[in-house]
Each structure stands twice: as C-alpha cells, then as structure tokens.
PDB file of C-alpha atoms and ligand atoms in Angstrom:
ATOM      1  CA  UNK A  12      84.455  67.083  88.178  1.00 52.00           C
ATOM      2  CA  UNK A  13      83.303  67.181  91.755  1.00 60.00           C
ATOM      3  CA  UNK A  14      82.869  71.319  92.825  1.00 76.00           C
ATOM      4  CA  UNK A  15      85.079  72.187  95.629  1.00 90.00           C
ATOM      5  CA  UNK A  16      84.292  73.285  98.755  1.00 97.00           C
ATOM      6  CA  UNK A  17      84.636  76.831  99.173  1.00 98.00           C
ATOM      7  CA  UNK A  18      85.877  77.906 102.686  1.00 97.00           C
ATOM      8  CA  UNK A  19      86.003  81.561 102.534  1.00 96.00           C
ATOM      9  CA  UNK A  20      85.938  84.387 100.026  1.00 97.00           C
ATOM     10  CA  UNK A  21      87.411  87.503 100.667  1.00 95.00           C
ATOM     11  CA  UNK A  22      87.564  91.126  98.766  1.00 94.00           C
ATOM     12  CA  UNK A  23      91.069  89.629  96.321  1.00 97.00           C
ATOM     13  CA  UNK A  24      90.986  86.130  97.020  1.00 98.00           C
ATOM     14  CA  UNK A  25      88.747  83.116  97.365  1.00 98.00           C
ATOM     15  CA  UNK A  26      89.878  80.122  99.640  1.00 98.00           C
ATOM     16  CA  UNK A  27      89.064  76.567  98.824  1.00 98.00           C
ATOM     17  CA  UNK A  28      89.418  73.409 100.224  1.00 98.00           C
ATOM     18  CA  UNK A  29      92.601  71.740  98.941  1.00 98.00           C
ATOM     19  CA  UNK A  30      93.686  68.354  98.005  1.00 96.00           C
ATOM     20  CA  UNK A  31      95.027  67.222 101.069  1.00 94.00           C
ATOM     21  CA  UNK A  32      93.852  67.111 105.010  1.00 94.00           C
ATOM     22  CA  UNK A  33      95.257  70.875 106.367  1.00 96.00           C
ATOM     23  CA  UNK A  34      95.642  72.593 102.853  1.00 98.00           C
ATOM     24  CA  UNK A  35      93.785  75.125 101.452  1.00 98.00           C
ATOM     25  CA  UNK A  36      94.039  76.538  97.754  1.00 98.00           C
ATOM     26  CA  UNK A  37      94.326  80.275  97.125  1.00 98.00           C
ATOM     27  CA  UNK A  38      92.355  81.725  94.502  1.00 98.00           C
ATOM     28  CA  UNK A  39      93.704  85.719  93.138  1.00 98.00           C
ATOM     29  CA  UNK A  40      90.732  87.690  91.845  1.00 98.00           C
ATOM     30  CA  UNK A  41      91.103  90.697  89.433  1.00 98.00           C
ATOM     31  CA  UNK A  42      88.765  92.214  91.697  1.00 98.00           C
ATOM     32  CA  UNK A  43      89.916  95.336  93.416  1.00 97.00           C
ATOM     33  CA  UNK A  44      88.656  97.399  96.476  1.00 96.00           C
ATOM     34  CA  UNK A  45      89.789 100.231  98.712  1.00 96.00           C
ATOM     35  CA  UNK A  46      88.878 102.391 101.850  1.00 93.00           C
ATOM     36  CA  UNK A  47      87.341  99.107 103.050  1.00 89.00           C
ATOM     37  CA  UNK A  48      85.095  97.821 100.073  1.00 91.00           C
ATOM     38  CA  UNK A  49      83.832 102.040  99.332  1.00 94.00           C
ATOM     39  CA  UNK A  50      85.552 101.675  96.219  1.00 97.00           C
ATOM     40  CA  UNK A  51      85.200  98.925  93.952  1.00 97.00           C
ATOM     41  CA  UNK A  52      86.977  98.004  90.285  1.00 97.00           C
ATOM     42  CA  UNK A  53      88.458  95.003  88.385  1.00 97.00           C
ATOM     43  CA  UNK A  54      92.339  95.348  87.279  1.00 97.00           C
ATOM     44  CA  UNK A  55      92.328  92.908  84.920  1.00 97.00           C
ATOM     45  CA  UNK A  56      95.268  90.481  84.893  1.00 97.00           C
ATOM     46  CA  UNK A  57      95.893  91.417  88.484  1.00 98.00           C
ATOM     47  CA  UNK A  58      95.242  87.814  90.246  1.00 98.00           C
ATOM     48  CA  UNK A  59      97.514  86.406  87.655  1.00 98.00           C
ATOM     49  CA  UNK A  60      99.983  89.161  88.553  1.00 98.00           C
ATOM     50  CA  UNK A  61      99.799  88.990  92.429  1.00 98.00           C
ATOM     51  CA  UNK A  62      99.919  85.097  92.484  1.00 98.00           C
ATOM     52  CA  UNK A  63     103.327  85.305  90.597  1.00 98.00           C
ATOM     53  CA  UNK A  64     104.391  87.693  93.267  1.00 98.00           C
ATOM     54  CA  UNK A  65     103.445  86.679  95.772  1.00 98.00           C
ATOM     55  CA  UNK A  66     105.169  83.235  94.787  1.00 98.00           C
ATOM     56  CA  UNK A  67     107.818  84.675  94.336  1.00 98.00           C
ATOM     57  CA  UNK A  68     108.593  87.085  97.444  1.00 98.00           C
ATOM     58  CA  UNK A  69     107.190  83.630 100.119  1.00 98.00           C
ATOM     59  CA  UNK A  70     109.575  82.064  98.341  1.00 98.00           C
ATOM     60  CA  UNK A  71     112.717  84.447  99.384  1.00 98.00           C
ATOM     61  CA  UNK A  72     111.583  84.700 102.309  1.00 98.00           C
ATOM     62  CA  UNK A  73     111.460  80.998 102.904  1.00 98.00           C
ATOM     63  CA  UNK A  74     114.983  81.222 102.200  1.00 98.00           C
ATOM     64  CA  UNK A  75     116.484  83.249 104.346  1.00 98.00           C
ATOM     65  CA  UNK A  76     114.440  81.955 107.243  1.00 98.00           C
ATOM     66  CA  UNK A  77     111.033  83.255 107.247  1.00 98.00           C
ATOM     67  CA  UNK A  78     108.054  80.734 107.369  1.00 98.00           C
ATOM     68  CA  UNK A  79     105.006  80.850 105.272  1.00 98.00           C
ATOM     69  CA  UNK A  80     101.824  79.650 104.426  1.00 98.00           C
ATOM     70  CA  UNK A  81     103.060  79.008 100.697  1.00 98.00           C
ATOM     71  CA  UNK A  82     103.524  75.604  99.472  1.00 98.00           C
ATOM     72  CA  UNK A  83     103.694  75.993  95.551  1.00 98.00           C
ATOM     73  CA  UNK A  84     101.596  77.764  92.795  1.00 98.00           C
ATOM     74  CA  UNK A  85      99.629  75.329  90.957  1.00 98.00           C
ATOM     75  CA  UNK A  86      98.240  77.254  88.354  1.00 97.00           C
ATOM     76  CA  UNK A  87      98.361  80.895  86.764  1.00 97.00           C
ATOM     77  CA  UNK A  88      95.412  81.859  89.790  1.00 98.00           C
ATOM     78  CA  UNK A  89      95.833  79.326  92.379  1.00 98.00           C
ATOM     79  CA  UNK A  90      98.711  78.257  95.132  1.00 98.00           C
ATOM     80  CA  UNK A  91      98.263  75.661  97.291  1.00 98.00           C
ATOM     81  CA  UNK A  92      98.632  76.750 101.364  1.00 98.00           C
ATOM     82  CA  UNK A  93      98.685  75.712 104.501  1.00 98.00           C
ATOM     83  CA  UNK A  94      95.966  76.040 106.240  1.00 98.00           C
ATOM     84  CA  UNK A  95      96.185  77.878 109.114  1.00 98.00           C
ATOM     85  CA  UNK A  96      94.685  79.404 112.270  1.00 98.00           C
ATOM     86  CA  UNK A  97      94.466  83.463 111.009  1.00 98.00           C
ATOM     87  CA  UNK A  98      95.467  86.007 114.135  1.00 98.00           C
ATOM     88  CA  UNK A  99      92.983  88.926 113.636  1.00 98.00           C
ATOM     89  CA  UNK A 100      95.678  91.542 113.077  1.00 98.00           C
ATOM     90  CA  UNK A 101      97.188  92.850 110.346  1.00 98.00           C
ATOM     91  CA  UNK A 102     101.087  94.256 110.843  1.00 98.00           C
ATOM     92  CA  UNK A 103     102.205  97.241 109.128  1.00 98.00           C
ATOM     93  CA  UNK A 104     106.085  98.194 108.967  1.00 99.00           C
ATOM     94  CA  UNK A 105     106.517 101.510 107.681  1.00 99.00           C
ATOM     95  CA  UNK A 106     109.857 103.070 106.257  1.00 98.00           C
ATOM     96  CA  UNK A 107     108.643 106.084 104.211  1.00 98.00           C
ATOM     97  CA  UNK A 108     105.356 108.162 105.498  1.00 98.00           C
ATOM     98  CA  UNK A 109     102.588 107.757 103.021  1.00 98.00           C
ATOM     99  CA  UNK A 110      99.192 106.919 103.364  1.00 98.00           C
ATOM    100  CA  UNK A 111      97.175 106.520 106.891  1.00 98.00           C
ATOM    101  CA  UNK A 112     100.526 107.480 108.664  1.00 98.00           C
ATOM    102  CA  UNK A 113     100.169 110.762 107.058  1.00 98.00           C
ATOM    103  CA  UNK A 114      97.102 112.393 108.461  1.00 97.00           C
ATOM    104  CA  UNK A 115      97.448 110.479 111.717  1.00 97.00           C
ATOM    105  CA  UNK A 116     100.853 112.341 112.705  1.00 97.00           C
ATOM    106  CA  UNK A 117     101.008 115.523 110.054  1.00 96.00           C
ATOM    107  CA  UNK A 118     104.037 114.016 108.209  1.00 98.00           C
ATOM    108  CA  UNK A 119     104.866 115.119 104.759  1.00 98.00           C
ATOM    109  CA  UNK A 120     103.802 111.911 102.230  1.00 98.00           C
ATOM    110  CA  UNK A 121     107.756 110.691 101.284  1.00 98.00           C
ATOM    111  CA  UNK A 122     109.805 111.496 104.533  1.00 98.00           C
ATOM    112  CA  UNK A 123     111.778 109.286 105.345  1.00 97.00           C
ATOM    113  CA  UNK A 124     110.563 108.301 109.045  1.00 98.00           C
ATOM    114  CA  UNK A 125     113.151 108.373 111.791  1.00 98.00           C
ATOM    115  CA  UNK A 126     113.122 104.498 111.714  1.00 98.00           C
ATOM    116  CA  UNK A 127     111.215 101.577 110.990  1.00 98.00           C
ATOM    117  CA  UNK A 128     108.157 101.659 112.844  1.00 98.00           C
ATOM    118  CA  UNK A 129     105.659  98.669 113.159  1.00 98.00           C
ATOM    119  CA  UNK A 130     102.103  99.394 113.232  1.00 98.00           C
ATOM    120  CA  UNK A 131      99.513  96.759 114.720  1.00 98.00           C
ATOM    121  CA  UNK A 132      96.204  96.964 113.291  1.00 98.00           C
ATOM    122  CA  UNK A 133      92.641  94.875 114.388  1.00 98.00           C
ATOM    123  CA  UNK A 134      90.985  92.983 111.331  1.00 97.00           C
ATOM    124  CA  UNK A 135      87.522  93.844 111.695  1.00 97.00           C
ATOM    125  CA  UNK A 136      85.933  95.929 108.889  1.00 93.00           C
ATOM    126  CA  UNK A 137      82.758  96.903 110.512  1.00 95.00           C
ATOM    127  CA  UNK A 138      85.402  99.245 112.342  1.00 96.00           C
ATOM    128  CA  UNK A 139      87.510 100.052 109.408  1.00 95.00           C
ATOM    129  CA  UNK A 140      90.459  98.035 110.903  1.00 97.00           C
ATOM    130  CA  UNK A 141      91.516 100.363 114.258  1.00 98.00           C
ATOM    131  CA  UNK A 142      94.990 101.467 114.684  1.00 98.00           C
ATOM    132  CA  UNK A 143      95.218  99.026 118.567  1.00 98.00           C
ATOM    133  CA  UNK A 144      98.070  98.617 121.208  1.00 98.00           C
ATOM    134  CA  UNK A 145     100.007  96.063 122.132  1.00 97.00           C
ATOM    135  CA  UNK A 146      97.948  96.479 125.748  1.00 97.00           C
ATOM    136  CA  UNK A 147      94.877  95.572 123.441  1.00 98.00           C
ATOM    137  CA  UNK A 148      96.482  92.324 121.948  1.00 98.00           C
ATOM    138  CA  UNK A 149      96.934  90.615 124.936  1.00 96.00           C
ATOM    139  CA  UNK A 150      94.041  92.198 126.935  1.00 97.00           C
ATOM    140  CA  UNK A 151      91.609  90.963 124.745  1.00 98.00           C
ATOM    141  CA  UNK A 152      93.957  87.785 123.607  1.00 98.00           C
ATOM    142  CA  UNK A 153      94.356  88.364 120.241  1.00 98.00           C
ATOM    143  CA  UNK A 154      97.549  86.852 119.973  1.00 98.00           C
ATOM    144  CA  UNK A 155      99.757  86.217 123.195  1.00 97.00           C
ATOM    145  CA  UNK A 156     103.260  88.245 124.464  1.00 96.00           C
ATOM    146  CA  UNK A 157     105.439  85.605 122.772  1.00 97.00           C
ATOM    147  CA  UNK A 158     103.291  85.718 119.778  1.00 98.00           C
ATOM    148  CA  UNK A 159     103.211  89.368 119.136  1.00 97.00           C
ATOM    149  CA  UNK A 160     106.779  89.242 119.750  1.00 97.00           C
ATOM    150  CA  UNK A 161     107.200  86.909 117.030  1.00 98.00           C
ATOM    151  CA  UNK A 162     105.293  88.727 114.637  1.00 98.00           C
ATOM    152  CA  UNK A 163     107.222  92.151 115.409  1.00 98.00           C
ATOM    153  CA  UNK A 164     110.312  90.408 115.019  1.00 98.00           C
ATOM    154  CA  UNK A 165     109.499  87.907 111.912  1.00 98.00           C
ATOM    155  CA  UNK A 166     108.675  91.621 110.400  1.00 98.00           C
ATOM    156  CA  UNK A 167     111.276  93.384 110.690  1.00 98.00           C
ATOM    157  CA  UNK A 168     113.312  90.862 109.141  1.00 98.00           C
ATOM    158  CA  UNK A 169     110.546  90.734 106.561  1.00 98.00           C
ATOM    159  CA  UNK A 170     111.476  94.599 105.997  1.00 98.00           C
ATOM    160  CA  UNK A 171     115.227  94.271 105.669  1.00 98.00           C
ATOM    161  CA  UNK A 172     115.141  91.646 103.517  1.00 98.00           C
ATOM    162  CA  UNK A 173     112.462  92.938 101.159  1.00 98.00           C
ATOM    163  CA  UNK A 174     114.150  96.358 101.233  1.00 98.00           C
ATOM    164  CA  UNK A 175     116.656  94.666  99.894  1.00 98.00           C
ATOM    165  CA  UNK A 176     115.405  92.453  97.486  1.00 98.00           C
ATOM    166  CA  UNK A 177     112.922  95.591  96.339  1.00 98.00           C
ATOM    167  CA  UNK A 178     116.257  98.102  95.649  1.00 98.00           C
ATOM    168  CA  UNK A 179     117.984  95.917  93.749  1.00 98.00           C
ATOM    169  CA  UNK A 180     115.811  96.149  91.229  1.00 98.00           C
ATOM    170  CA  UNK A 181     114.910  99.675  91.569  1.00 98.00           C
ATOM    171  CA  UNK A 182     112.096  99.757  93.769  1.00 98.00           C
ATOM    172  CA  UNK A 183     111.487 101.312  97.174  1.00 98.00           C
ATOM    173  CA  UNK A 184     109.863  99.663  99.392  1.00 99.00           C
ATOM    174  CA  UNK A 185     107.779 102.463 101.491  1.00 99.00           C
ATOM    175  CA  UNK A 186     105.581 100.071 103.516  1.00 99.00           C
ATOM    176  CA  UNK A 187     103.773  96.787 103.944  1.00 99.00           C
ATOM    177  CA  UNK A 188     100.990  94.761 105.394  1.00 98.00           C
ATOM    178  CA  UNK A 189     101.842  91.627 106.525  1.00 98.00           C
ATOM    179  CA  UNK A 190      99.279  88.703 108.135  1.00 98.00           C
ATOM    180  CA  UNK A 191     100.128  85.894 110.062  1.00 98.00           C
ATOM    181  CA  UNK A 192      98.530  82.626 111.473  1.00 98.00           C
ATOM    182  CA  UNK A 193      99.258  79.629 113.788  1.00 98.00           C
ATOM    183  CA  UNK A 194      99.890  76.533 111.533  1.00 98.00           C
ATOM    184  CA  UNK A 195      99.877  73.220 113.839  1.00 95.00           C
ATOM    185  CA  UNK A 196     102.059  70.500 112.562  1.00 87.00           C
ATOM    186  CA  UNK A 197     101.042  67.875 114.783  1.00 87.00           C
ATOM    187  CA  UNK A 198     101.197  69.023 118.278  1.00 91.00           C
ATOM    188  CA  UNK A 199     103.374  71.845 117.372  1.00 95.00           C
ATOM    189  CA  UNK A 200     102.994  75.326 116.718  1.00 96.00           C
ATOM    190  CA  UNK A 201     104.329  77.413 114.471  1.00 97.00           C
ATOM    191  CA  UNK A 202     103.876  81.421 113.331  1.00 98.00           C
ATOM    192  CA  UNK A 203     104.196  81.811 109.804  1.00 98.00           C
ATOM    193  CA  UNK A 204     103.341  84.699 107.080  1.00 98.00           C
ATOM    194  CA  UNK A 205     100.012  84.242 105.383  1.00 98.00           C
ATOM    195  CA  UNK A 206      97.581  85.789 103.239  1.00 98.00           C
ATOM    196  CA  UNK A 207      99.638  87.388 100.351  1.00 98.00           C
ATOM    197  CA  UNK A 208     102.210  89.819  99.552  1.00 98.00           C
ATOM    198  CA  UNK A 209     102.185  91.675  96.320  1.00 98.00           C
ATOM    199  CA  UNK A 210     101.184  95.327  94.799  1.00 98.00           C
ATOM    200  CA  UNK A 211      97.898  94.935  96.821  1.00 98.00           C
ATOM    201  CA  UNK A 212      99.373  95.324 100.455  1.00 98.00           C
ATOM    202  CA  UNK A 213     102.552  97.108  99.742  1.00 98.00           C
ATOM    203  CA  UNK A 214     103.762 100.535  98.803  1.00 98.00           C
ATOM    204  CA  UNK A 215     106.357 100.144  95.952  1.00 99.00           C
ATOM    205  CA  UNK A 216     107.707 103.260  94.286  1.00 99.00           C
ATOM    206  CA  UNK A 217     110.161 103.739  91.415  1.00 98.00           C
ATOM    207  CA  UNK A 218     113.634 104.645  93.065  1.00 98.00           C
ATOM    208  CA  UNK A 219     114.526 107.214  90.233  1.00 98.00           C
ATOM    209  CA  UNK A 220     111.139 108.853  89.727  1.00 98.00           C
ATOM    210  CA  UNK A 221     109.125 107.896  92.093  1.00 98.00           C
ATOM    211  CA  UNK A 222     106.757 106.659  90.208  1.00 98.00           C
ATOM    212  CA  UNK A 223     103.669 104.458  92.439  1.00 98.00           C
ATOM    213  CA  UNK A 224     104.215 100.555  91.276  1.00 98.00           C
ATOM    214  CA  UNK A 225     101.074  99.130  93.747  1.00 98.00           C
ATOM    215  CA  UNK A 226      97.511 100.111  94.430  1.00 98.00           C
ATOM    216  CA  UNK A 227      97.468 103.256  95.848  1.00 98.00           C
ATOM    217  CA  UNK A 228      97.056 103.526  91.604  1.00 98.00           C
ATOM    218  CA  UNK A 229      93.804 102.217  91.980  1.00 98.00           C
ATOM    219  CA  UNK A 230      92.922 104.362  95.363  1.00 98.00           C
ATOM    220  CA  UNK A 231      93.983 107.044  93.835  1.00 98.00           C
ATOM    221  CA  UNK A 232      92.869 107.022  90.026  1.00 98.00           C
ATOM    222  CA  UNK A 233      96.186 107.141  88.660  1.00 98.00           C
ATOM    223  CA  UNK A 234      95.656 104.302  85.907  1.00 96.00           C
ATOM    224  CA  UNK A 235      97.744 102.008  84.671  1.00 97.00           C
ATOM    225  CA  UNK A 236      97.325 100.221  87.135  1.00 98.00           C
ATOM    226  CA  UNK A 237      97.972  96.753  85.669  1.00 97.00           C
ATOM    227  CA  UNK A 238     100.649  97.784  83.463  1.00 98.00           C
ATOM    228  CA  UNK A 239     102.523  99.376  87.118  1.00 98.00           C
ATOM    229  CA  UNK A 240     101.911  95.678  88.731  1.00 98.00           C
ATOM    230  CA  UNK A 241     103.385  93.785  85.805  1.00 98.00           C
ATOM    231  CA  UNK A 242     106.548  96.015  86.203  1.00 98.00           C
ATOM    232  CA  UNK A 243     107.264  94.653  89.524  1.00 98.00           C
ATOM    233  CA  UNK A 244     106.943  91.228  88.061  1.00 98.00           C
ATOM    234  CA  UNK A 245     108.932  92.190  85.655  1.00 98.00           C
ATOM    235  CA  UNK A 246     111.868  93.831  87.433  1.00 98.00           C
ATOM    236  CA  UNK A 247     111.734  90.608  89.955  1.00 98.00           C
ATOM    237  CA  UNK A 248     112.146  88.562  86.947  1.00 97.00           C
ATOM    238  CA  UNK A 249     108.714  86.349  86.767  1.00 95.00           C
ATOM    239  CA  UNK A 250     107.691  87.988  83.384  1.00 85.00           C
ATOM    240  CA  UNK A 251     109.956  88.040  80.698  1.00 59.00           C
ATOM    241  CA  UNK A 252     110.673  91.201  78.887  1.00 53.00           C
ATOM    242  CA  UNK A 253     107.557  90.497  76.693  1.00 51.00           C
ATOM    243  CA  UNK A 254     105.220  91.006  79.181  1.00 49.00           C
ATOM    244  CA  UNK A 255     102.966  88.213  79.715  1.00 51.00           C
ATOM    245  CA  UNK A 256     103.882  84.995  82.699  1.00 48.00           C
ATOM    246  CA  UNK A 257     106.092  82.664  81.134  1.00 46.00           C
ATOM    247  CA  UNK A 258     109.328  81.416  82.356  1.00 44.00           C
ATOM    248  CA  UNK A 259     111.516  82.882  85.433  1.00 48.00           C
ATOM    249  CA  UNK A 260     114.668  84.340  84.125  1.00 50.00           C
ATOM    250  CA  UNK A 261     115.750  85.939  87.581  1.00 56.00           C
ATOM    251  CA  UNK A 262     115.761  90.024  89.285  1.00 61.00           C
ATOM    252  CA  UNK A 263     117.350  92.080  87.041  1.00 58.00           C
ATOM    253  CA  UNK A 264     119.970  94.451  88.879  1.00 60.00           C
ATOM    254  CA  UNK A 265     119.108  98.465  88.504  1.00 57.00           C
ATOM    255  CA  UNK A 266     122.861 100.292  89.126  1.00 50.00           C
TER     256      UNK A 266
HETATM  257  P1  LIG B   4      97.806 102.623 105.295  1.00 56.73           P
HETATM  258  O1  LIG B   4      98.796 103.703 105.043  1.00 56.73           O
HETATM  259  O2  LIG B   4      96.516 102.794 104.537  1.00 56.73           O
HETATM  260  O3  LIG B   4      97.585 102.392 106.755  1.00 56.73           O
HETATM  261  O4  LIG B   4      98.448 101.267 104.707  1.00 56.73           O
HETATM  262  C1  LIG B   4      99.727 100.828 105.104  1.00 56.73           C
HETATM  263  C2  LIG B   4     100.137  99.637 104.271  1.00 56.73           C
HETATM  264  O5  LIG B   4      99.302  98.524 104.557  1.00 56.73           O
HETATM  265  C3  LIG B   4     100.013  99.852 102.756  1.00 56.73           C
HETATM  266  O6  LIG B   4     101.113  99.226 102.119  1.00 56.73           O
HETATM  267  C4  LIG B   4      98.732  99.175 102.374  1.00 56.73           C
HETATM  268  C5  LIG B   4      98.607  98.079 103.397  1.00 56.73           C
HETATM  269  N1  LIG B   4      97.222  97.819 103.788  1.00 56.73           N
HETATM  270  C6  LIG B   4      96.629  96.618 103.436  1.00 56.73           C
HETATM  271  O7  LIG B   4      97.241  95.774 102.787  1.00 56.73           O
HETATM  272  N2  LIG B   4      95.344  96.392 103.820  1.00 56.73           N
HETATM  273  C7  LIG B   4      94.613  97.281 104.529  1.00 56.73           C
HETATM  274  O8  LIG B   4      93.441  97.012 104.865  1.00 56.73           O
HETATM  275  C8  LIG B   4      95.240  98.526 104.890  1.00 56.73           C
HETATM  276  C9  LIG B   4      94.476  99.577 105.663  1.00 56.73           C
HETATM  277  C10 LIG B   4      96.531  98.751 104.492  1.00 56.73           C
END
C-alpha cells in the first residue's frame, strides 16, 4: 500500500493527506504533553478515546448549527476533515476559574466567574501561547473584525450548548479551548471549529464530587487518567457500560 503523505504532526495528533482533493485525515496519538511539551507521557487508549469524543461532540454541534471541520470517523484513530486554513489563535471560554485564570487574577480554583468570559490566546509555542487582545488580532491580522467576531460568537454558543449537553450527564463543564480555520468551498468562505474537542482541551469535572474527568489528571499526577477519559465516553454514551468502543447507545441522563 502506497505510504501517505504526512502533512503535519503535532504534540496529540498527526495530519495526513486524505483521500480526496481538500481533505485531510486526523490521526489521535496516546501521546500526552503539558506546560507546552515540559511534560511528556503516553495515556494509553487515549487517541481511541478522544477520536470517539470528539466525534461525537462535532457532531452535536453540527446539529444545532455550529460548523466543523469533521466529516466522519473512519476508523478507531482516524476521522476524515476538511482541510482548512488554521487562524493562529486558540479561544478559551471560561465558566468556572481553574487553571491559568487562577494565578493571572488571584481567583479561588472553582468560583464560579461572574460570567462567561472568552479568552483569546496566540498559537506560538516558542512564547508559551500569550494571553493577546483583540487590538493584537487585527493589528497584526491574525484574523479580521468580522472574523474574530465570528469566533467569539460561534463560542459562546459552543459553551451553552456543551454546558448543556455536559450536565445532563453529570459533568461540568469548567472551560474549553476551541480552534478554528477558514475552509473555502469554492469561492466561499466559511469559519468552522477545528482541531479537536475532547478531555485534552477541556475542563470536565464530576457535578456531585467534583471529581477532574480531563487532563489536568495528567498535569497534575492524579492518575487514572484513562479510566477518567473513558467515563466521559461513557456518560455521553459512545462506550457501552463494558468499557471498551463498541456501539452508540446514547447520553445517559444523571437526575
Ligand atoms: P488554561 O487554564 O491553562 O489557560 O487552559 C484553559 C483551557 O484551555 C483548558 O480547558 C485547557 C485548554 N488548553 C488547551 O487545550 N491547550 C493549551 O495549550 C492551553 C494553554 C489550554
């Protein structure tokens, strides 16, 4: 079989040409990093996890609106994607303080903040990612007005939604990373969600305990950390009671 071409390989994922002009396929990796590749580790089972979730949540969000990358899974590690035109900022919407939020403003990890707030962040890890402004955006043209108003918007619909979807089945959702790039479709533009969501680039914590379901696990040495992904899948419905991926049997409701 003829290799394939591999277009870019990033800390979770590997991107490879796909099977069609303007697709790309999405590898998950087991591998695992923090605090910008200091800390290194493999969770084993966790690309087969995150691809299932990641499915999964595109998938909703497709539903009620939302447009993504996604364009189906084709295999326990792979999904097939559009390929698309990356904007070189990542967008964080906060609901609970935890994490970099934290330390920045001398908040308590687990207060509630006084609303959603939506964090713009530079992709560029020979700087650790900066905190930038909007000024900064569209000064240095990072994305244009419009855009950046798309992406603020698109994610705070993302939030509500996933809030949502999350506490139904017993799971907070604290905050989230979101990516986004230009896919052309001819001559026309469109914004849509990319790169992934899953345990990796969202805080998920048990409603009733508060236990951590994502990979602050990892950051932090918690452990378990495979066993805390594969509960998400499993409260979403993509693993069956069992454990391991088999068929979808729908979110179970938590009362
Ligand atoms: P932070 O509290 O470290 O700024 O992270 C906020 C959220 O964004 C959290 O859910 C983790 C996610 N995130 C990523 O997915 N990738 C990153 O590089 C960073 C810094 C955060």
């Amino acid at each position: 079989m003829a290799r394939r071409r591999r277009i870019y390989e990033g800390k979770a994922k590997v991107l490879f040409e796909g099977p069609e002009p303007g697709t790309l396929v999405q590898y998950f990796k087991d591998d695992a990093s923090a605090f910008n590749n200091k800390k290194k580790g493999v969770i084993t089972g966790k690309g087969v996890l995150n691809n299932r979730i990641s499915e999964y949540l595109m998938l909703r969000l497709k539903e009620v609106g939302i447009p993504t990358h996604f364009v189906r899974r084709l295999n326990m590690r792979e999904q097939l994607v559009h390929e698309v035109e990356i904007i070189p900022i990542e967008v964080v919407v906060r609901n609970i303080a935890a994490g970099s939020i934290t330390q920045r403003f001398r908040l308590k990890e687990g207060e509630p903040l006084p609303r959603s707030i939506v964090e713009f962040y530079f992709k560029a890890d020979d700087l650790d990612d900066p905190l930038v402004a909007e000024e900064h955006i569209a000064a240095f043209g990072w994305a244009s007005p419009q855009e950046l108003d798309e992406m603020m918007h698109l994610s705070l619909r993302a939030n509500d939604f996933l809030s949502g979807l999350f506490l139904a089945v017993g799971i907070r959702l604290i905050d989230f990373k979101l990516e986004f790039g230009r896919w052309w479709n001819q001559d026309e533009m469109r914004l849509v969600v990319a790169d992934e969501i899953s345990p990796d680039n969202c805080r998920l914590w048990d409603i009733a305990t508060n236990e951590i379901m994502d990979k602050d696990r990892f950051r932090r040495d918690l452990g378990s950390v495979e066993e805390a992904y594969q509960e998400v899948a499993r409260r979403l419905g993509i693993l069956p009671e069992g454990g391991g991926p088999g068929d979808l049997p729908g979110p179970s409701a938590v009362q």
